[in-house]
Short mmCIF file of C-alpha atoms (C1' of nucleotides) in Angstrom, two decimals:
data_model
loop_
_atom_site.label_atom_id
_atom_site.label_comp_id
_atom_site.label_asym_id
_atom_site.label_seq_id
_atom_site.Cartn_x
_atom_site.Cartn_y
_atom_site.Cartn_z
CA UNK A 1 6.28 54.46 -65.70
CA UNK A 2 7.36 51.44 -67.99
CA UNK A 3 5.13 50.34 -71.01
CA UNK A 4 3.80 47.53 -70.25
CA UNK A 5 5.27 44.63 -72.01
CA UNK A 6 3.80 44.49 -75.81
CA UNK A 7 3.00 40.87 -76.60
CA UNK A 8 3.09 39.90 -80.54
CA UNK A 9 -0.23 37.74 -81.31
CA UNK A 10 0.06 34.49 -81.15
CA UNK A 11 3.19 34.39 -78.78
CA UNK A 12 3.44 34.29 -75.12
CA UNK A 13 6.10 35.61 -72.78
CA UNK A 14 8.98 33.79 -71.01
CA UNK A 15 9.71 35.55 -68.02
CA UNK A 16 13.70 34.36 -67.46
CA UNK A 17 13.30 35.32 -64.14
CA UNK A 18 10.19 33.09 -62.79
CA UNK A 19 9.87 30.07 -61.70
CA UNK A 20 10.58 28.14 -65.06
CA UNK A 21 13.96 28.47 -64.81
CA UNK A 22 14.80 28.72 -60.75
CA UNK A 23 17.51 26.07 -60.65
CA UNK A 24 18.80 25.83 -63.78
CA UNK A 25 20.94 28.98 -63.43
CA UNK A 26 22.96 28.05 -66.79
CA UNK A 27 19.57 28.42 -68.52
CA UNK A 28 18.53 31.54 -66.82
CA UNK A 29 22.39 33.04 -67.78
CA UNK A 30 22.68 32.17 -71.04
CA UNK A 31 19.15 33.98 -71.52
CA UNK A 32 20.46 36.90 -69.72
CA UNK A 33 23.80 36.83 -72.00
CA UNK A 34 22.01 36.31 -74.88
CA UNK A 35 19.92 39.60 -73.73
CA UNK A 36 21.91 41.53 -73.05
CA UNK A 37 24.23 40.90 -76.17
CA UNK A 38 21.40 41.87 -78.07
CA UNK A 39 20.97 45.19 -76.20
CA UNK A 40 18.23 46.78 -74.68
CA UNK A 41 15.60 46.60 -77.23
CA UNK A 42 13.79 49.71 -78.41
CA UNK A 43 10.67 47.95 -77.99
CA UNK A 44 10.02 44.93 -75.36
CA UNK A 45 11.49 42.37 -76.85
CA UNK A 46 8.84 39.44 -77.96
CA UNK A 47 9.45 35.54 -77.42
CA UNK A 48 7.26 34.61 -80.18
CA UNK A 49 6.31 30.62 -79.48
CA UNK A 50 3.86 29.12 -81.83
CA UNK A 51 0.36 28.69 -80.12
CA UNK A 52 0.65 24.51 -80.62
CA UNK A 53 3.99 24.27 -79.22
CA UNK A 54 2.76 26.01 -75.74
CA UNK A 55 0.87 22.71 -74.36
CA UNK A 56 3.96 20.79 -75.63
CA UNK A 57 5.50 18.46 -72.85
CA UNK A 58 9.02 19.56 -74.01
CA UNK A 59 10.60 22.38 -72.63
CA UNK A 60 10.37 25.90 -73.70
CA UNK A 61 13.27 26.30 -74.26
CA UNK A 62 15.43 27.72 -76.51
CA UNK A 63 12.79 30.69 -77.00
CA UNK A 64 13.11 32.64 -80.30
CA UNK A 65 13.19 35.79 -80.08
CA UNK A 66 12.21 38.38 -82.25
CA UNK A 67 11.26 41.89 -82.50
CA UNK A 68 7.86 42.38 -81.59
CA UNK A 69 7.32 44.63 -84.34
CA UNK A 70 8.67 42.54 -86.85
CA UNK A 71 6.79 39.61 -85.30
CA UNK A 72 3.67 41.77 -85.29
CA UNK A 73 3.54 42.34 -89.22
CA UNK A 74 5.06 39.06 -90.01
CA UNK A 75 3.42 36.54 -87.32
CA UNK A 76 4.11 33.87 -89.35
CA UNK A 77 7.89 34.20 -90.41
CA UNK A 78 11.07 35.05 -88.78
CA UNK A 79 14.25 37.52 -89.88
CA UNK A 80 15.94 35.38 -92.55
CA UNK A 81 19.04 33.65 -91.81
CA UNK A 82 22.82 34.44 -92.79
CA UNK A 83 23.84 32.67 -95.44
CA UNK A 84 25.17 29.73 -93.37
CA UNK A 85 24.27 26.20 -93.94
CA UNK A 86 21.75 25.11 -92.02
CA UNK A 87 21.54 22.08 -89.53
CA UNK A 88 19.76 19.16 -91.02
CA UNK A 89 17.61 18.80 -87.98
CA UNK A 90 14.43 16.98 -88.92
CA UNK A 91 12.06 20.10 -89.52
CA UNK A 92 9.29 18.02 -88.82
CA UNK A 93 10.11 18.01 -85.20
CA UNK A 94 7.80 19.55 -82.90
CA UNK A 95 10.33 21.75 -81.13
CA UNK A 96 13.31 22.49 -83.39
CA UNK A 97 12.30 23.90 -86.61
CA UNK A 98 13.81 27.56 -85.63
CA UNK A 99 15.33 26.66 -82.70
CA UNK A 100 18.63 26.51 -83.58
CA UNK A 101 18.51 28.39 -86.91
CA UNK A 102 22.04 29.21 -87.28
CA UNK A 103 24.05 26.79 -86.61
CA UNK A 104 26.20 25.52 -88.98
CA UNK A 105 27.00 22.19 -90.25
CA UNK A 106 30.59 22.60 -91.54
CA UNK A 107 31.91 20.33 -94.32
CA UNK A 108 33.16 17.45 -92.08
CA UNK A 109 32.82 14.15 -93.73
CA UNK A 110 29.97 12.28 -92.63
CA UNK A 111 31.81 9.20 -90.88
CA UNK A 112 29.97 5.64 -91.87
CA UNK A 113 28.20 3.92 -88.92
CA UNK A 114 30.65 1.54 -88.44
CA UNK A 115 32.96 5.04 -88.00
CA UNK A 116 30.69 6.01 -85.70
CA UNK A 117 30.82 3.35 -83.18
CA UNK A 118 31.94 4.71 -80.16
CA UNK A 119 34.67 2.01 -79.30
CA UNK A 120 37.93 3.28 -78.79
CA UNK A 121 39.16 1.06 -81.52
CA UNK A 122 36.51 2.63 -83.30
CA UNK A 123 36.37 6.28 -83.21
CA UNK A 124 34.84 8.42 -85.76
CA UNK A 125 37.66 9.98 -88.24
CA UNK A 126 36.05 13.07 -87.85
CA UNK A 127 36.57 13.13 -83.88
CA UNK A 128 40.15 11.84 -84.16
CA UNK A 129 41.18 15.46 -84.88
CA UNK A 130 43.64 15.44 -82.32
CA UNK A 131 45.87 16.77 -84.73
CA UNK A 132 45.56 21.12 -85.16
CA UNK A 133 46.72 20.12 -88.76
CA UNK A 134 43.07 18.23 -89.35
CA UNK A 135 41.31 21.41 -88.27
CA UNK A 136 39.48 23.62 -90.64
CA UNK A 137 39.30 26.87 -90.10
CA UNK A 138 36.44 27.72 -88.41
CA UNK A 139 34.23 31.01 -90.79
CA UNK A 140 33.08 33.55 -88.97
CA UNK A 141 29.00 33.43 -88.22
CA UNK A 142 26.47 34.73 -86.19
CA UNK A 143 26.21 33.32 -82.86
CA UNK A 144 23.34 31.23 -81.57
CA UNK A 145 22.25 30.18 -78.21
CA UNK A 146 23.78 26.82 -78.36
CA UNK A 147 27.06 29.16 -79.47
CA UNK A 148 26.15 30.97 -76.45
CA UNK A 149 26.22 28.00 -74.24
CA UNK A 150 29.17 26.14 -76.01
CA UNK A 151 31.58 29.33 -76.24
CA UNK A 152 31.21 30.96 -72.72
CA UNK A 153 34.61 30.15 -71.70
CA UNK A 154 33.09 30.79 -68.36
CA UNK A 155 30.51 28.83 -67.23
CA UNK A 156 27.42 30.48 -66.90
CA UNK A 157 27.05 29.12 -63.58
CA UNK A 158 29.69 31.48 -62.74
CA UNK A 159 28.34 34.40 -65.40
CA UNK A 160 25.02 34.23 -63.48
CA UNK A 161 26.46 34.67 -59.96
CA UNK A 162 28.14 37.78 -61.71
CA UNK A 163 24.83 39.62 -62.04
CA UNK A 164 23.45 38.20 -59.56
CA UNK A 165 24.67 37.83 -55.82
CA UNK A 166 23.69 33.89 -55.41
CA UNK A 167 26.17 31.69 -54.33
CA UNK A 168 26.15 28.86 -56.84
CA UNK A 169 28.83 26.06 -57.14
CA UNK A 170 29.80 25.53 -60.54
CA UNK A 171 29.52 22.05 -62.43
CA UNK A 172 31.45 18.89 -61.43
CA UNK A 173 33.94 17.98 -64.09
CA UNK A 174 33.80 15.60 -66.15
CA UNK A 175 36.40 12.15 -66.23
CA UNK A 176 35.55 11.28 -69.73
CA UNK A 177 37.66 8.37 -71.21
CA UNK A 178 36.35 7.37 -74.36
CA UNK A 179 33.83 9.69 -75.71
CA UNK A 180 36.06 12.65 -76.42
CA UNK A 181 33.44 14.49 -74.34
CA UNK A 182 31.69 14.42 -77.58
CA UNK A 183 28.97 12.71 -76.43
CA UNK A 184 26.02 12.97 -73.84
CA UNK A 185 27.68 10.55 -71.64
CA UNK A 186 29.42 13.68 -71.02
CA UNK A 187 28.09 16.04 -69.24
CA UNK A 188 30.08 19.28 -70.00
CA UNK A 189 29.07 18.31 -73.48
CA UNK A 190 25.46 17.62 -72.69
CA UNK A 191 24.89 20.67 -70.56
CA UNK A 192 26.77 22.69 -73.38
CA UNK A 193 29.69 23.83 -71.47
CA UNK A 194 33.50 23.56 -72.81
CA UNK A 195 35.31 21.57 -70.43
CA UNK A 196 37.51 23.58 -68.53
CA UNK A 197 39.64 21.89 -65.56
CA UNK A 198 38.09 18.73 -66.34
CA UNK A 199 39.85 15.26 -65.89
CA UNK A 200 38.68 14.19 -69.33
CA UNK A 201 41.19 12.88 -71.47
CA UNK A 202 41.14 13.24 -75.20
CA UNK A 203 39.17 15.91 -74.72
CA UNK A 204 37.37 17.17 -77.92
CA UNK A 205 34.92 19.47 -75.97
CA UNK A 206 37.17 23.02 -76.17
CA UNK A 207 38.04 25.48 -78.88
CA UNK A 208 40.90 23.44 -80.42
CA UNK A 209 38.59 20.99 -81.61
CA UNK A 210 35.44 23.13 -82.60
CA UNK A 211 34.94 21.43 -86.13
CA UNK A 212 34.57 18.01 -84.21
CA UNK A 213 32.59 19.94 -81.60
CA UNK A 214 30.29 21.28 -83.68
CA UNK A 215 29.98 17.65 -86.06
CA UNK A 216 29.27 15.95 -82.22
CA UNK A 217 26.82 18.90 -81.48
CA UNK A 218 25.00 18.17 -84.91
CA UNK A 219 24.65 14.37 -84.40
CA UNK A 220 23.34 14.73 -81.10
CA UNK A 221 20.58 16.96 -82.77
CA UNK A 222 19.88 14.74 -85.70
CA UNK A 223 19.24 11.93 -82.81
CA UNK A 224 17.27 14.09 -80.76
CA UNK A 225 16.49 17.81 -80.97
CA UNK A 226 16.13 18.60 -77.48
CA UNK A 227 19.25 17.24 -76.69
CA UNK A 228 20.72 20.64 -75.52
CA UNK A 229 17.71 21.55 -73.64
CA UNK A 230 17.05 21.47 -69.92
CA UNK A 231 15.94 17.76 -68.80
CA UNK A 232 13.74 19.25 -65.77
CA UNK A 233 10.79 21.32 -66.80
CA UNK A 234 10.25 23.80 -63.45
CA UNK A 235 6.75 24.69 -62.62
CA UNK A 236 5.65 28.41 -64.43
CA UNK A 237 3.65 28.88 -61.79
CA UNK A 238 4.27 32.39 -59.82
CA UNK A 239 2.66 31.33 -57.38
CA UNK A 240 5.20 28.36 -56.76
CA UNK A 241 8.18 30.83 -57.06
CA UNK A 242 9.29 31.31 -53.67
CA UNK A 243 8.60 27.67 -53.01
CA UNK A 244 10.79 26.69 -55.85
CA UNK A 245 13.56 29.06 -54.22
CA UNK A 246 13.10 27.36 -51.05
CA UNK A 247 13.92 24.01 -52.72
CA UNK A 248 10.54 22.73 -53.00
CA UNK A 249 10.27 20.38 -56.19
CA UNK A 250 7.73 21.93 -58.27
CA UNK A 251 9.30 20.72 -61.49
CA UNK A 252 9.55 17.19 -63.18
CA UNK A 253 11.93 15.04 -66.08
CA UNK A 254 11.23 15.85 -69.58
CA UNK A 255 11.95 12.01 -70.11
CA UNK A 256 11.82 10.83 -66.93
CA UNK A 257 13.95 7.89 -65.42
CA UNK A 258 13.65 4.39 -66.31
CA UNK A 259 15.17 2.96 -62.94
CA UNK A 260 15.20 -0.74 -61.75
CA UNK A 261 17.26 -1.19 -58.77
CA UNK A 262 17.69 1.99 -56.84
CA UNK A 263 14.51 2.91 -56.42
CA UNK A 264 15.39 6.13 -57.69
CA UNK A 265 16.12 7.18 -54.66
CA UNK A 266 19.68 7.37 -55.51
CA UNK A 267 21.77 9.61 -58.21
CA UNK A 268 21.83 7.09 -60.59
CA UNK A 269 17.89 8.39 -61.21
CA UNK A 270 17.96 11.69 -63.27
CA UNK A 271 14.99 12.84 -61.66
CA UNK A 272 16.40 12.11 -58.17
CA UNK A 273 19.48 14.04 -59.30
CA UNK A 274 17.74 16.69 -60.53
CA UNK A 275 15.86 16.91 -57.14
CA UNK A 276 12.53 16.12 -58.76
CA UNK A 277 10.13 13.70 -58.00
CA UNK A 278 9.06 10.85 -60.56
CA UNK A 279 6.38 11.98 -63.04
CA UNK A 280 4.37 10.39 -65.78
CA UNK A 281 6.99 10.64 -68.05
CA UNK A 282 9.08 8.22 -65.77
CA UNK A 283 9.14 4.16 -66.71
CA UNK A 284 10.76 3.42 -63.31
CA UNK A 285 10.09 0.44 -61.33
CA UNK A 286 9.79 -0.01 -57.45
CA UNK A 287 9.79 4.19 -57.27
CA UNK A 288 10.30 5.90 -54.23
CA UNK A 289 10.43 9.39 -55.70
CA UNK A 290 7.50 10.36 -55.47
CA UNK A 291 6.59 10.87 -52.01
CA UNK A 292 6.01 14.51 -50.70
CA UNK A 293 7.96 14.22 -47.68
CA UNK A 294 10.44 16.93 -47.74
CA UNK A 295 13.21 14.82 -45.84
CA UNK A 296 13.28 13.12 -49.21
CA UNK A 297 15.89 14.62 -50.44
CA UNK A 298 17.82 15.65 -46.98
CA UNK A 299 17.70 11.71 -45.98
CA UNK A 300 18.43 10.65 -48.99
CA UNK A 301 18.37 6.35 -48.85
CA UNK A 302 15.94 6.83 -45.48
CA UNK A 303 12.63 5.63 -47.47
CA UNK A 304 9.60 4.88 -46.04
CA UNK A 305 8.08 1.63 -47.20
CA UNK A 306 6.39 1.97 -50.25
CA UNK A 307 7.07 -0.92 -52.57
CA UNK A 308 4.47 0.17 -55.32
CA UNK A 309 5.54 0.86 -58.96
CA UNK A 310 5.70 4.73 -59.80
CA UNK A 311 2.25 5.43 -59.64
CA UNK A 312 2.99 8.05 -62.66
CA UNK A 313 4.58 5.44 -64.46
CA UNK A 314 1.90 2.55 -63.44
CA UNK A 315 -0.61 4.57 -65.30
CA UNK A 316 -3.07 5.62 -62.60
CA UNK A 317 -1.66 9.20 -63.08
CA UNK A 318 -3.99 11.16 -64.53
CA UNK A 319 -4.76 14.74 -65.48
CA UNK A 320 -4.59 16.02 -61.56
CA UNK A 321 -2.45 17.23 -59.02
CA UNK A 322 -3.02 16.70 -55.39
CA UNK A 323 -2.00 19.76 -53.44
CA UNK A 324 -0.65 18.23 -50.30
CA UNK A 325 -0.97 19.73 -47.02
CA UNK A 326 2.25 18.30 -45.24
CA UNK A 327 1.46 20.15 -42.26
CA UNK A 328 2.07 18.01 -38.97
CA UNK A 329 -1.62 17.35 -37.42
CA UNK A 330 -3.23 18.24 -40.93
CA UNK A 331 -3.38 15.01 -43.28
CA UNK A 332 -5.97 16.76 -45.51
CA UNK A 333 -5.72 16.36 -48.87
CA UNK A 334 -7.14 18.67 -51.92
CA UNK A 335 -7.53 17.61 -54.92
CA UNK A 336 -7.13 20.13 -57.83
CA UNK A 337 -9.90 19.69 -60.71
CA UNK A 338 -7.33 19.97 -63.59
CA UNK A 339 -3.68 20.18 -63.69
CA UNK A 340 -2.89 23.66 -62.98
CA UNK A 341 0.13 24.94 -61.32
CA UNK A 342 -1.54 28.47 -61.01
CA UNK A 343 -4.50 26.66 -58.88
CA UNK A 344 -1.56 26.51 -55.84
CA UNK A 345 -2.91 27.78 -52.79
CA UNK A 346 -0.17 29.73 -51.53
CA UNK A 347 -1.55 30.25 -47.76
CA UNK A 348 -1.32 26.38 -47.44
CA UNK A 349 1.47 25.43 -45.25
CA UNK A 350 4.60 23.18 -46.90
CA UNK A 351 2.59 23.15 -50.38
CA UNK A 352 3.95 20.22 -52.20
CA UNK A 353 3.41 19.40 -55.37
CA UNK A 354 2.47 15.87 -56.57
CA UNK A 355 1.57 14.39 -59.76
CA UNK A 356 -0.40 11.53 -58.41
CA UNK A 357 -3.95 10.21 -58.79
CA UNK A 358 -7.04 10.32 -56.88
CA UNK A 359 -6.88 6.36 -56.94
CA UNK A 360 -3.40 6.60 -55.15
CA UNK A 361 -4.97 8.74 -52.69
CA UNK A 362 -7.58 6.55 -51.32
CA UNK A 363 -5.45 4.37 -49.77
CA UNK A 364 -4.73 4.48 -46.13
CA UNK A 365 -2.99 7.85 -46.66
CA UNK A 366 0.43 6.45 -47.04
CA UNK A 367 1.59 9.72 -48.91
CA UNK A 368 1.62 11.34 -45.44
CA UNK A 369 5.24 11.25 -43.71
"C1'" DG B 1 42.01 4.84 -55.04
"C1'" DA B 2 40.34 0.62 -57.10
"C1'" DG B 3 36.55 -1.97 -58.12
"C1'" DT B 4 31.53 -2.43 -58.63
"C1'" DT B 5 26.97 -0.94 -59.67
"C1'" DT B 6 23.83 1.68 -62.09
"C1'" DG B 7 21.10 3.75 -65.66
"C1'" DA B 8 21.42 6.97 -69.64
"C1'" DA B 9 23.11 7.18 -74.18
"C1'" DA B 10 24.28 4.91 -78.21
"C1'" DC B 11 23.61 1.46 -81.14
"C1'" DT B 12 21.59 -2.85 -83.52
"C1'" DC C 1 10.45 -0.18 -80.26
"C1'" DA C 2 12.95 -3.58 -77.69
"C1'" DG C 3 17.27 -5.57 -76.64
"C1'" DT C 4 22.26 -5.00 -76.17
"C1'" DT C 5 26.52 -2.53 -75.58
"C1'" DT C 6 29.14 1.37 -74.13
"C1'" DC C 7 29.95 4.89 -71.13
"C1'" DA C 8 30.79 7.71 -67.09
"C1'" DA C 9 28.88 8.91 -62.70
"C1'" DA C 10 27.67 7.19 -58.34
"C1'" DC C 11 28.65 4.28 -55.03
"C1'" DT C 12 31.15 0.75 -52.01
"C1'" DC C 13 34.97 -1.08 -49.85
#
DNA sequence: GAGTTTGAAACT
DNA sequence: CAGTTTCAAACTC
């Protein structure tokens, strides 16, 4: 018999293997790798998450982990860092403080704004370090999950269908021009992966260029913290986990979209892309994205017509979530109290998940397909 | 494959 | 925070 997981007070417990992180396979890897390099742990190991930042909208993501013994006696403080300079993340942040402890800022002079510009013409000093001469050498440290991502000459796309017998495609490479793919623009760089058979050029984003790497890496984080984390937030709820497998959209955009013209209906909309449907979070106009007809996504530009502003983003969303009986002959909608993933009725048939309002629902039932 | 459109990221 | 520019992906032809 296994002892049942020991939870530290005040933390809760990210289970890698639910729900949270179906789809996002990199995520779910890079956990695993970053578990298993730490070895099994003589005692459950304990994601300890401040209380306050559990309700947060962001992400939970990257966890810190700790022992849970350590975490136990010391609730309030975690192992103290090598003696590496730390990031200059604004600490005040609601989700960085500890998140990326460890990584390092090394001494690369800070280019001026102007420097910064991202014209071609206009290219930071630091990231013209084409040259191996310009390179520092890189000190040893401790690695850290964004070290984890960043260094996996493999990517963990491919490390998770190692371990585990999915078939999943890896990423599409990138055809970065200007930004070095040192930038989000890129998304090798944004989704933390090295580019590797990419058609980039003046590519920055591999180990020959770590020091500029690591600068770009540091910027992005002094812009915004969660830059490196996942942009879709899946649903937690166990209940939704075999939907989620079955490609049911049970998650939603950390930032949402801000689309004009496609109706985010197209790829152009990061929530479309990410096959989720608009949320609150989205400032879209003339949404489409939100309807709980499951052809959405297999019919792609076949919309139905609903030329109505994302009700999320129109502000009649509210604190519920309509659990949507899509079965044919059964129009019948429930409305759930409270937002509450864990309130899913599994027995209902094609259970889909929409963040919509009562309001929106007393029309002439024009969420039904 | 070239050109256009689009929206996120970066910047002012 | 809003407006503008830059960028690269998505899309069209």
């Amino acid at each position: 018999m296994e002892k049942p997981l020991q939870l530290c007070p005040g933390s809760v417990k990210i289970d890698f293997a639910s729900a949270s992180y179906a789809g996002k396979a990199d995520i779910a890897a890079t956990a695993a790798a970053l578990l298993h390099a730490l070895g099994p742990p003589r005692t459950p190991p304990c994601y300890q998450l401040p209380l306050a930042k559990v309700n947060s909208s962001l992400p939970l993501w990257p966890p810190v982990i700790c022992p849970s013994t350590f975490a136990q006696k010391r609730p309030m403080s975690l192992p103290s860092p090598p003696p590496a300079k730390k990031l200059q993340v604004q600490q005040s942040s609601s989700m960085l403080p500890q998140d990326f402890p460890k990584l390092e800022v090394l001494p690369v002079e800070k280019p001026t704004k102007l420097q910064v510009r991202r014209s071609p013409q206009h290219v930071s000093p630091a990231l013209k370090q084409d040259s191996p001469k310009m390179e520092r050498p890189l000190l040893p440290r401790p690695a850290t999950f964004i070290d984890v991502m960043l260094s996996s000459q493999k990517p963990s796309s491919e490390m998770w269908s190692e371990t585990k017998d999915v078939t999943l495609t890896r990423k599409t490479n990138c055809s970065c021009k200007y930004s070095k793919c040192l930038k989000l623009y890129c998304e090798c760089f944004e989704k933390g992966r090295y580019c590797i058979g990419c058609n980039c050029t003046n590519c920055c984003n591999n180990v020959n260029h770590e020091n500029a790497r690591q600068d770009a890496i540091n910027v992005a984080l002094e812009r915004n913290p969660a830059a490196f984390m996942p942009k879709v937030l899946n649903s937690t709820a166990h209940n939704c986990e075999s939907k989620a497998a079955e490609g049911d959209i049970v998650g939603k955009h950390t930032k949402g979209c801000k689309c004009k013209r496609t109706e985010c209906l197209k790829k152009y909309c990061e929530c479309f892309k990410a096959s989720v449907f608009c949320s609150e979070n989205c400032r879209c106009t003339g949404c489409k994205n939100y309807k709980s007809n499951a052809d959405r996504i297999s019919q792609k530009n076949t919309v139905h017509a609903h030329h109505v502003q994302n009700p999320a983003s129109s502000g009649m969303v509210g604190q519920s979530v309509i659990i949507f009986h899509a079965a044919e002959n059964d129009s019948s909608l429930s409305l759930a109290a409270s937002v509450s993933d864990h309130s899913i009725n599994n027995n209902t048939s094609h259970v889909i998940l929409l963040q919509h309002t009562f309001q929106i629902c007393h029309g002439p039932c024009f969420l039904i397909g």
